[in-house]
Rosetta silent file (secondary structure, phi, psi, omega in degrees, C-alpha in Angstrom):
SEQUENCE: XXXXXXXXXXXXXXXXXXXXXXXXXXXXXXXXXXXXXXXXXXXXXXXXXXXXXXXXXXXXXXXXXXXXXXXXXXXXXXXXXXXXXXXXXXXXXXXXXXXXXXXXXXXXXXXXXXXXXXXXXX
SCORE:     score description
SCORE:     0.000 S_00000001
   1 L     0.000  134.986  138.541    5.603  -46.673  -44.173 S_00000001
   2 E  -148.547  132.379  173.456    3.787  -45.286  -40.827 S_00000001
   3 E   -35.244  120.836 -179.957    1.747  -42.458  -39.841 S_00000001
   4 E  -132.988  144.625  179.862    2.935  -39.563  -38.098 S_00000001
   5 E  -110.644  121.788 -173.856    1.417  -36.560  -36.816 S_00000001
   6 E  -115.394  140.468 -152.831    3.430  -33.725  -36.337 S_00000001
   7 L  -131.117    7.569 -168.104    2.172  -30.281  -34.439 S_00000001
   8 L  -146.952 -121.307 -143.916    5.558  -28.150  -34.146 S_00000001
   9 L   -71.618  -35.001 -154.717    9.256  -27.909  -35.370 S_00000001
  10 L   -85.246    2.909 -172.986    8.488  -30.852  -38.339 S_00000001
  11 L   -78.513  127.828  171.811    5.565  -28.825  -40.008 S_00000001
  12 L   -11.575  115.703  166.179    5.693  -27.279  -43.344 S_00000001
  13 L    95.694  -27.313  179.297    8.157  -24.017  -42.609 S_00000001
  14 L  -101.940 -165.351 -169.598    9.574  -25.363  -39.707 S_00000001
  15 L   -82.999    5.124  167.656   12.897  -26.034  -38.420 S_00000001
  16 L   -94.404  -43.366 -148.841   12.843  -29.835  -38.339 S_00000001
  17 H   -35.641  -44.262 -166.645   10.575  -30.157  -41.722 S_00000001
  18 H   -86.036   -3.124  126.081   13.455  -30.950  -43.622 S_00000001
  19 H    -9.073  -70.224  167.736   14.299  -34.149  -41.209 S_00000001
  20 H   -37.048   -6.534  164.305   11.391  -35.518  -43.319 S_00000001
  21 L    34.293   43.144  169.785   13.735  -36.136  -46.547 S_00000001
  22 L   106.065  -37.920 -177.437   10.560  -35.515  -48.434 S_00000001
  23 L   -22.470  152.596  157.697    7.876  -37.840  -46.967 S_00000001
  24 L   -49.201  126.966  160.429    4.280  -36.943  -48.247 S_00000001
  25 E   -89.583  132.589  171.363    1.898  -34.516  -46.137 S_00000001
  26 E  -102.842   -9.300  167.438   -1.535  -36.206  -46.508 S_00000001
  27 E   154.256  174.459  159.688   -3.116  -33.331  -45.118 S_00000001
  28 E   -72.649  107.518 -171.273   -4.006  -30.998  -41.921 S_00000001
  29 E  -122.095 -172.546 -168.434   -5.645  -32.701  -38.798 S_00000001
  30 L  -138.462  105.470  164.483   -6.718  -32.051  -35.777 S_00000001
  31 E   -23.206  174.277  177.961   -6.067  -34.721  -32.497 S_00000001
  32 L   -97.377  115.432 -148.233   -9.166  -35.887  -30.332 S_00000001
  33 L   -62.466   56.452  157.673  -10.018  -33.388  -27.984 S_00000001
  34 L  -117.912   14.952 -156.269   -7.693  -35.617  -25.047 S_00000001
  35 L  -125.404  154.251  174.281   -4.632  -33.905  -24.797 S_00000001
  36 E  -105.884  138.521 -157.513   -2.771  -31.020  -22.846 S_00000001
  37 E  -146.137  137.694 -179.386   -0.465  -29.089  -25.196 S_00000001
  38 E  -121.673  154.109  132.315    2.644  -26.923  -23.889 S_00000001
  39 E   -94.942  131.653  174.690    5.382  -24.794  -25.027 S_00000001
  40 E   -74.607   93.747  166.259    8.598  -25.958  -23.793 S_00000001
  41 L    68.113    7.311  179.819   11.094  -22.799  -22.963 S_00000001
  42 L    52.966   74.075  170.405    9.102  -21.248  -26.025 S_00000001
  43 L  -156.278  -44.994 -178.050   11.230  -23.527  -28.233 S_00000001
  44 E  -149.098  145.645  168.777    9.260  -26.448  -29.193 S_00000001
  45 E   -64.742  153.085  167.097    5.726  -27.482  -28.587 S_00000001
  46 E  -135.095  165.175  157.252    4.840  -30.754  -26.338 S_00000001
  47 E  -162.520  147.075 -140.939    1.343  -32.577  -25.805 S_00000001
  48 E  -140.035   96.839 -142.489    0.187  -34.642  -23.347 S_00000001
  49 L   -84.049   90.281 -179.356   -2.656  -37.199  -23.274 S_00000001
  50 L  -157.918   18.151 -179.454   -3.934  -35.924  -19.925 S_00000001
  51 L  -144.888 -156.918  168.400   -6.656  -32.892  -20.801 S_00000001
  52 L  -138.552   65.746  149.292   -9.314  -32.361  -23.605 S_00000001
  53 L  -108.086  121.861 -175.234   -7.814  -30.076  -25.908 S_00000001
  54 L   -68.807  175.555  179.548   -7.577  -30.748  -29.473 S_00000001
  55 L  -138.093  158.504 -165.502   -3.993  -29.996  -31.388 S_00000001
  56 E  -127.117  126.442 -177.252   -3.667  -28.776  -34.742 S_00000001
  57 E  -175.263  173.691 -166.084   -0.879  -30.721  -37.011 S_00000001
  58 E   -98.373  164.687  160.825    0.052  -32.155  -40.409 S_00000001
  59 E   -92.730   91.434  124.329   -0.293  -36.202  -41.361 S_00000001
  60 E   -73.952  155.592  179.013    2.337  -37.545  -42.802 S_00000001
  61 E   -97.462   96.363 -149.108    3.333  -40.841  -44.595 S_00000001
  62 E  -114.426  177.500 -165.930    7.009  -41.402  -43.458 S_00000001
  63 L  -112.976  158.449 -174.789    9.186  -44.466  -43.956 S_00000001
  64 H   -63.137  -40.749 -174.325   10.209  -45.995  -40.823 S_00000001
  65 H   -59.092  -44.382  177.259   13.479  -45.608  -41.757 S_00000001
  66 H   -76.092  -39.005  168.562   13.276  -41.557  -41.792 S_00000001
  67 H   -49.260 -111.083  170.799   11.391  -41.768  -38.039 S_00000001
  68 H    14.829  -75.380 -119.170   14.935  -43.913  -37.269 S_00000001
  69 H  -130.175  -59.962  153.444   17.554  -42.150  -38.791 S_00000001
  70 H   -73.730  -47.650  173.660   16.604  -38.680  -39.309 S_00000001
  71 H  -103.849   -4.360  144.229   13.617  -37.442  -36.982 S_00000001
  72 L   -50.285  -21.884  172.506   14.105  -38.988  -33.839 S_00000001
  73 L   -50.186  -47.823 -158.404   17.899  -37.793  -33.703 S_00000001
  74 L   -80.540   -4.303 -158.380   16.541  -34.123  -33.821 S_00000001
  75 L  -109.348  103.868  169.623   14.057  -34.216  -31.367 S_00000001
  76 L   -14.476  155.684 -176.813   14.727  -32.711  -27.515 S_00000001
  77 L   -82.988  -14.502  168.409   14.636  -35.144  -24.565 S_00000001
  78 L   -73.382  -16.208 -176.837   11.911  -34.083  -23.298 S_00000001
  79 E   -93.882  140.187  153.289   10.036  -36.006  -26.189 S_00000001
  80 E  -139.384  149.703  164.624    9.138  -39.673  -27.152 S_00000001
  81 E   -37.922  112.634  158.396    7.554  -41.708  -29.776 S_00000001
  82 L  -143.896  176.662 -175.203    3.751  -42.290  -28.811 S_00000001
  83 L   -85.235  114.397  156.586    0.557  -43.383  -30.341 S_00000001
  84 E  -103.207  154.545 -173.743   -2.028  -40.266  -30.393 S_00000001
  85 E   -97.836  128.820  152.201   -5.672  -40.177  -31.339 S_00000001
  86 E   -53.047  156.248 -178.760   -6.979  -38.338  -34.266 S_00000001
  87 L   -85.232   10.362  176.056   -9.964  -36.623  -34.577 S_00000001
  88 L   -76.739  -65.300 -174.201  -11.214  -39.218  -37.003 S_00000001
  89 L   114.612   57.268 -167.261  -10.451  -41.807  -34.189 S_00000001
  90 L  -119.361  163.503  165.254   -7.488  -43.018  -36.472 S_00000001
  91 E  -118.338  170.967  173.923   -3.945  -43.278  -34.624 S_00000001
  92 E  -171.900  127.516  168.924   -0.815  -42.142  -35.954 S_00000001
  93 E   -34.045  174.481 -179.539    2.775  -41.958  -34.071 S_00000001
  94 L   177.319  154.641  172.975    3.779  -38.395  -32.622 S_00000001
  95 E   -85.348  122.603  162.819    6.447  -37.018  -30.319 S_00000001
  96 E  -116.867  175.690 -172.880    4.784  -36.445  -26.852 S_00000001
  97 E   -75.810  143.930  163.168    5.864  -34.783  -23.519 S_00000001
  98 L   -54.992  140.629  177.306    7.576  -37.351  -21.374 S_00000001
  99 H   -46.525  -56.305 -164.439    5.612  -38.187  -17.941 S_00000001
 100 H   -81.517   25.400  173.344    8.407  -36.806  -15.982 S_00000001
 101 H  -108.415    0.032  178.609    8.754  -33.531  -17.814 S_00000001
 102 L   -71.812   -1.686 -159.506    4.961  -32.909  -16.938 S_00000001
 103 L  -114.126  -11.304 -161.890    5.703  -31.340  -13.572 S_00000001
 104 L   -91.783  140.690 -158.486    8.369  -29.085  -15.010 S_00000001
 105 L   -67.198   24.770 -143.432    8.534  -25.292  -14.434 S_00000001
 106 L  -130.143  -17.979 -175.041   10.072  -25.174  -18.089 S_00000001
 107 E   -88.742  139.049  145.013    6.271  -25.792  -19.396 S_00000001
 108 E  -133.782  129.876 -163.812    3.426  -23.369  -20.377 S_00000001
 109 E   -59.494  116.358  151.898    0.022  -24.707  -21.190 S_00000001
 110 L  -105.950   25.264 -179.159   -1.366  -23.515  -24.647 S_00000001
 111 L   -68.269    1.993  178.100   -3.970  -25.731  -24.896 S_00000001
 112 L   -69.167  -22.179  171.965   -6.454  -23.395  -24.928 S_00000001
 113 L   -85.027  -63.537  160.839   -4.784  -22.473  -28.499 S_00000001
 114 L   118.405  -25.068 -176.846   -4.035  -25.743  -29.501 S_00000001
 115 E  -104.785   97.997 -155.290   -1.955  -24.573  -32.283 S_00000001
 116 H   -89.271    0.287  161.821    1.817  -23.868  -31.863 S_00000001
 117 H   -77.945  -18.363 -177.986    1.887  -21.384  -35.182 S_00000001
 118 H   -80.544  -32.638  163.176   -0.875  -19.499  -33.916 S_00000001
 119 H   -40.105  -69.306 -166.887    1.161  -19.665  -30.458 S_00000001
 120 H   -58.210  -43.506 -157.542    4.632  -18.155  -32.465 S_00000001
 121 H   -76.855   -3.940  179.481    2.518  -15.790  -34.185 S_00000001
 122 L   -50.519    0.000    0.000    0.820  -14.304  -30.498 S_00000001
């Protein structure tokens, strides 16, 4: 089991939530204020440790086999697994933007919102 911070399609109601195979949600949390947050082609969010924004997400206790067999295969090529800092100073796995995509024209900075659900409801 591992902690994973989800901030996009894997959250409740999102198109990837079923990939969690019923893993328990531990609660809604925020990241530490050290990220940039992007919309990638208006399809999914991506966070990168190069800013000062907090990102809203959900924390799950996920079996590593579910991460390996279900969640990672469903993620887009722009994202990779990384470790993020949470608001309380704790750490969790998360999907983060690969460095090589940081200058992509497909990115729209939504750090001022820090919340994928709020961005979709705009």
